[in-house]
Amino acid sequence: MPMHPPRTLRAFRRQDYDQIRQWFDDPVLARTLGPLDEEWLETVMAEDPPAEFVFVENEDPIARIGIARPTQTDQPIVVTDLAVRPDRRHEGIGRDALAALLRDEVPPSRECSAYVLLDNPGAKAFFEAIGWHSSPPVDGMIPFVAPR
């Protein structure tokens, strides 16, 4: 396995915005998750506790992950989006970022899920490849649950 510099998960910071916004010039990210705008940024910055995270390598953002934390503890934490810096795709960054999120932000007693649009085969293949369990589609989305 190739060695890489240390990677960590941290809360999204305002100074991350300009760099990450540029990722959404990529047609795949623009179509599936974008665009990012100032309204999105202000919403993210107001969230407490944080619900947007960046996975960094030497403090350089290489992935962004959003979550929703339901107030009921019997409800799963939901991954709302995952974006990997376009020039760093297919390096295992998405897998490592989600593993860090599960370790750092999802209590062991809590389930974590994600919903993938039917017209996003890349995301479907990604969650299947990392071992998340899927259920039949509901309302145009495929539910996935993280293995624990």
PDB file of C-alpha atoms in Angstrom:
ATOM      1  CA  MET A   1       0.000   0.000   0.000  1.00  0.00           C
ATOM      2  CA  PRO A   2       1.498   3.388  -0.936  1.00  0.00           C
ATOM      3  CA  MET A   3       2.488   5.703   1.878  1.00  0.00           C
ATOM      4  CA  HIS A   4       0.900   9.128   1.991  1.00  0.00           C
ATOM      5  CA  PRO A   5       1.277  12.141   4.291  1.00  0.00           C
ATOM      6  CA  PRO A   6      -0.898  12.179   7.421  1.00  0.00           C
ATOM      7  CA  ARG A   7      -4.589  12.731   6.749  1.00  0.00           C
ATOM      8  CA  THR A   8      -7.125  14.010   9.256  1.00  0.00           C
ATOM      9  CA  LEU A   9     -10.773  15.007   9.411  1.00  0.00           C
ATOM     10  CA  ARG A  10     -11.671  18.443  10.748  1.00  0.00           C
ATOM     11  CA  ALA A  11     -14.597  20.845  10.681  1.00  0.00           C
ATOM     12  CA  PHE A  12     -15.011  22.917   7.532  1.00  0.00           C
ATOM     13  CA  ARG A  13     -13.541  26.423   7.900  1.00  0.00           C
ATOM     14  CA  ARG A  14     -14.492  29.591   6.055  1.00  0.00           C
ATOM     15  CA  GLN A  15     -10.986  29.740   4.534  1.00  0.00           C
ATOM     16  CA  ASP A  16     -11.606  26.324   2.874  1.00  0.00           C
ATOM     17  CA  TYR A  17     -14.431  27.728   0.747  1.00  0.00           C
ATOM     18  CA  ASP A  18     -12.549  29.291  -2.182  1.00  0.00           C
ATOM     19  CA  GLN A  19     -10.432  26.199  -2.807  1.00  0.00           C
ATOM     20  CA  ILE A  20     -13.295  23.733  -2.479  1.00  0.00           C
ATOM     21  CA  ARG A  21     -15.652  25.879  -4.562  1.00  0.00           C
ATOM     22  CA  GLN A  22     -13.188  25.506  -7.452  1.00  0.00           C
ATOM     23  CA  TRP A  23     -13.597  21.718  -7.333  1.00  0.00           C
ATOM     24  CA  PHE A  24     -17.163  22.255  -8.525  1.00  0.00           C
ATOM     25  CA  ASP A  25     -15.902  23.539 -11.865  1.00  0.00           C
ATOM     26  CA  ASP A  26     -15.478  19.815 -12.522  1.00  0.00           C
ATOM     27  CA  PRO A  27     -18.481  18.622 -14.581  1.00  0.00           C
ATOM     28  CA  VAL A  28     -19.057  15.500 -12.467  1.00  0.00           C
ATOM     29  CA  LEU A  29     -19.158  17.407  -9.168  1.00  0.00           C
ATOM     30  CA  ALA A  30     -21.177  20.221 -10.711  1.00  0.00           C
ATOM     31  CA  ARG A  31     -23.794  17.748 -11.972  1.00  0.00           C
ATOM     32  CA  THR A  32     -24.021  15.567  -8.865  1.00  0.00           C
ATOM     33  CA  LEU A  33     -23.439  17.993  -5.963  1.00  0.00           C
ATOM     34  CA  GLY A  34     -22.852  21.544  -7.134  1.00  0.00           C
ATOM     35  CA  PRO A  35     -22.666  24.364  -7.235  1.00  0.00           C
ATOM     36  CA  LEU A  36     -21.468  25.865  -3.964  1.00  0.00           C
ATOM     37  CA  ASP A  37     -22.466  29.453  -3.297  1.00  0.00           C
ATOM     38  CA  GLU A  38     -22.312  32.091  -0.577  1.00  0.00           C
ATOM     39  CA  GLU A  39     -25.723  31.052   0.791  1.00  0.00           C
ATOM     40  CA  TRP A  40     -24.414  27.482   1.243  1.00  0.00           C
ATOM     41  CA  LEU A  41     -21.307  28.855   2.981  1.00  0.00           C
ATOM     42  CA  GLU A  42     -23.302  30.982   5.425  1.00  0.00           C
ATOM     43  CA  THR A  43     -25.568  28.043   6.268  1.00  0.00           C
ATOM     44  CA  VAL A  44     -22.557  25.809   6.892  1.00  0.00           C
ATOM     45  CA  MET A  45     -20.807  28.372   9.059  1.00  0.00           C
ATOM     46  CA  ALA A  46     -23.920  28.753  11.250  1.00  0.00           C
ATOM     47  CA  GLU A  47     -24.256  25.024  11.993  1.00  0.00           C
ATOM     48  CA  ASP A  48     -23.536  24.009  15.582  1.00  0.00           C
ATOM     49  CA  PRO A  49     -22.304  21.372  16.003  1.00  0.00           C
ATOM     50  CA  PRO A  50     -20.529  21.377  12.640  1.00  0.00           C
ATOM     51  CA  ALA A  51     -22.121  19.299   9.889  1.00  0.00           C
ATOM     52  CA  GLU A  52     -19.528  19.882   7.152  1.00  0.00           C
ATOM     53  CA  PHE A  53     -16.043  18.448   7.356  1.00  0.00           C
ATOM     54  CA  VAL A  54     -12.904  18.422   5.288  1.00  0.00           C
ATOM     55  CA  PHE A  55     -10.444  15.572   5.040  1.00  0.00           C
ATOM     56  CA  VAL A  56      -7.013  17.124   4.835  1.00  0.00           C
ATOM     57  CA  GLU A  57      -3.535  16.022   3.884  1.00  0.00           C
ATOM     58  CA  ASN A  58      -0.908  18.393   5.328  1.00  0.00           C
ATOM     59  CA  GLU A  59      -3.820  20.817   5.987  1.00  0.00           C
ATOM     60  CA  ASP A  60      -4.677  20.773   2.260  1.00  0.00           C
ATOM     61  CA  PRO A  61      -8.357  19.791   1.722  1.00  0.00           C
ATOM     62  CA  ILE A  62      -8.661  16.654  -0.395  1.00  0.00           C
ATOM     63  CA  ALA A  63     -12.299  15.740   0.411  1.00  0.00           C
ATOM     64  CA  ARG A  64     -15.420  17.357   1.851  1.00  0.00           C
ATOM     65  CA  ILE A  65     -18.170  15.492   3.694  1.00  0.00           C
ATOM     66  CA  GLY A  66     -21.535  16.775   4.871  1.00  0.00           C
ATOM     67  CA  ILE A  67     -23.764  15.075   7.424  1.00  0.00           C
ATOM     68  CA  ALA A  68     -27.192  15.516   8.968  1.00  0.00           C
ATOM     69  CA  ARG A  69     -27.560  14.734  12.666  1.00  0.00           C
ATOM     70  CA  PRO A  70     -31.177  13.973  13.542  1.00  0.00           C
ATOM     71  CA  THR A  71     -32.140  15.030  17.053  1.00  0.00           C
ATOM     72  CA  GLN A  72     -33.592  11.587  17.816  1.00  0.00           C
ATOM     73  CA  THR A  73     -30.759   9.266  18.858  1.00  0.00           C
ATOM     74  CA  ASP A  74     -32.506   6.253  17.322  1.00  0.00           C
ATOM     75  CA  GLN A  75     -32.228   7.863  13.864  1.00  0.00           C
ATOM     76  CA  PRO A  76     -29.089   7.380  11.748  1.00  0.00           C
ATOM     77  CA  ILE A  77     -26.572  10.094  11.055  1.00  0.00           C
ATOM     78  CA  VAL A  78     -26.842  10.680   7.295  1.00  0.00           C
ATOM     79  CA  VAL A  79     -23.983  11.447   4.943  1.00  0.00           C
ATOM     80  CA  THR A  80     -25.508  14.174   2.789  1.00  0.00           C
ATOM     81  CA  ASP A  81     -22.610  14.611   0.373  1.00  0.00           C
ATOM     82  CA  LEU A  82     -19.054  13.525  -0.282  1.00  0.00           C
ATOM     83  CA  ALA A  83     -16.755  15.301  -2.722  1.00  0.00           C
ATOM     84  CA  VAL A  84     -13.168  14.350  -3.483  1.00  0.00           C
ATOM     85  CA  ARG A  85     -10.842  16.894  -5.080  1.00  0.00           C
ATOM     86  CA  PRO A  86     -11.152  16.025  -8.792  1.00  0.00           C
ATOM     87  CA  ASP A  87      -7.430  15.589  -9.449  1.00  0.00           C
ATOM     88  CA  ARG A  88      -7.189  13.152  -6.505  1.00  0.00           C
ATOM     89  CA  ARG A  89      -9.979  10.725  -7.459  1.00  0.00           C
ATOM     90  CA  HIS A  90      -9.341   6.960  -7.398  1.00  0.00           C
ATOM     91  CA  GLU A  91      -6.717   7.170  -4.630  1.00  0.00           C
ATOM     92  CA  GLY A  92      -8.918   5.813  -1.823  1.00  0.00           C
ATOM     93  CA  ILE A  93      -9.491   9.282  -0.390  1.00  0.00           C
ATOM     94  CA  GLY A  94     -13.296   8.964  -0.268  1.00  0.00           C
ATOM     95  CA  ARG A  95     -13.022   5.617   1.520  1.00  0.00           C
ATOM     96  CA  ASP A  96     -10.479   7.002   4.014  1.00  0.00           C
ATOM     97  CA  ALA A  97     -12.511  10.167   4.593  1.00  0.00           C
ATOM     98  CA  LEU A  98     -15.662   8.174   5.377  1.00  0.00           C
ATOM     99  CA  ALA A  99     -13.689   5.880   7.708  1.00  0.00           C
ATOM    100  CA  ALA A 100     -12.419   8.971   9.566  1.00  0.00           C
ATOM    101  CA  LEU A 101     -15.959  10.366   9.753  1.00  0.00           C
ATOM    102  CA  LEU A 102     -17.305   7.103  11.186  1.00  0.00           C
ATOM    103  CA  ARG A 103     -14.455   6.969  13.708  1.00  0.00           C
ATOM    104  CA  ASP A 104     -14.580  10.631  14.783  1.00  0.00           C
ATOM    105  CA  GLU A 105     -18.184  11.796  14.369  1.00  0.00           C
ATOM    106  CA  VAL A 106     -20.485   8.758  14.573  1.00  0.00           C
ATOM    107  CA  PRO A 107     -20.829   7.144  18.007  1.00  0.00           C
ATOM    108  CA  PRO A 108     -20.484   3.329  17.859  1.00  0.00           C
ATOM    109  CA  SER A 109     -24.110   2.979  18.993  1.00  0.00           C
ATOM    110  CA  ARG A 110     -25.378   5.121  16.099  1.00  0.00           C
ATOM    111  CA  GLU A 111     -26.084   3.973  12.557  1.00  0.00           C
ATOM    112  CA  CYS A 112     -24.777   5.944   9.582  1.00  0.00           C
ATOM    113  CA  SER A 113     -26.518   6.000   6.220  1.00  0.00           C
ATOM    114  CA  ALA A 114     -26.378   7.667   2.824  1.00  0.00           C
ATOM    115  CA  TYR A 115     -28.856   8.085  -0.019  1.00  0.00           C
ATOM    116  CA  VAL A 116     -27.682   7.920  -3.615  1.00  0.00           C
ATOM    117  CA  LEU A 117     -29.708   9.154  -6.576  1.00  0.00           C
ATOM    118  CA  LEU A 118     -30.460   6.465  -9.144  1.00  0.00           C
ATOM    119  CA  ASP A 119     -28.801   8.579 -11.845  1.00  0.00           C
ATOM    120  CA  ASN A 120     -25.483   8.651  -9.957  1.00  0.00           C
ATOM    121  CA  PRO A 121     -23.864   5.301 -10.837  1.00  0.00           C
ATOM    122  CA  GLY A 122     -20.435   6.480  -9.645  1.00  0.00           C
ATOM    123  CA  ALA A 123     -21.677   7.055  -6.099  1.00  0.00           C
ATOM    124  CA  LYS A 124     -23.593   3.762  -6.139  1.00  0.00           C
ATOM    125  CA  ALA A 125     -20.454   1.878  -7.219  1.00  0.00           C
ATOM    126  CA  PHE A 126     -18.393   3.700  -4.590  1.00  0.00           C
ATOM    127  CA  PHE A 127     -20.637   2.759  -1.654  1.00  0.00           C
ATOM    128  CA  GLU A 128     -20.898  -0.824  -2.885  1.00  0.00           C
ATOM    129  CA  ALA A 129     -17.097  -1.055  -3.237  1.00  0.00           C
ATOM    130  CA  ILE A 130     -16.496   0.100   0.341  1.00  0.00           C
ATOM    131  CA  GLY A 131     -18.981  -2.412   1.739  1.00  0.00           C
ATOM    132  CA  TRP A 132     -21.977  -0.276   2.625  1.00  0.00           C
ATOM    133  CA  HIS A 133     -25.233  -2.265   2.520  1.00  0.00           C
ATOM    134  CA  SER A 134     -27.951  -1.138   0.122  1.00  0.00           C
ATOM    135  CA  SER A 135     -31.713  -1.539   0.135  1.00  0.00           C
ATOM    136  CA  PRO A 136     -34.174  -1.298  -2.760  1.00  0.00           C
ATOM    137  CA  PRO A 137     -34.631   2.244  -4.108  1.00  0.00           C
ATOM    138  CA  VAL A 138     -37.156   4.563  -2.469  1.00  0.00           C
ATOM    139  CA  ASP A 139     -38.319   7.791  -4.124  1.00  0.00           C
ATOM    140  CA  GLY A 140     -35.528   7.660  -6.723  1.00  0.00           C
ATOM    141  CA  MET A 141     -32.773   7.071  -4.171  1.00  0.00           C
ATOM    142  CA  ILE A 142     -30.810   4.011  -3.056  1.00  0.00           C
ATOM    143  CA  PRO A 143     -30.423   3.841   0.730  1.00  0.00           C
ATOM    144  CA  PHE A 144     -27.023   2.657   2.006  1.00  0.00           C
ATOM    145  CA  VAL A 145     -26.006   1.800   5.575  1.00  0.00           C
ATOM    146  CA  ALA A 146     -22.430   1.691   6.826  1.00  0.00           C
ATOM    147  CA  PRO A 147     -21.167  -1.618   8.178  1.00  0.00           C
ATOM    148  CA  ARG A 148     -20.314  -1.403  11.884  1.00  0.00           C
TER     149      ARG A 148
END
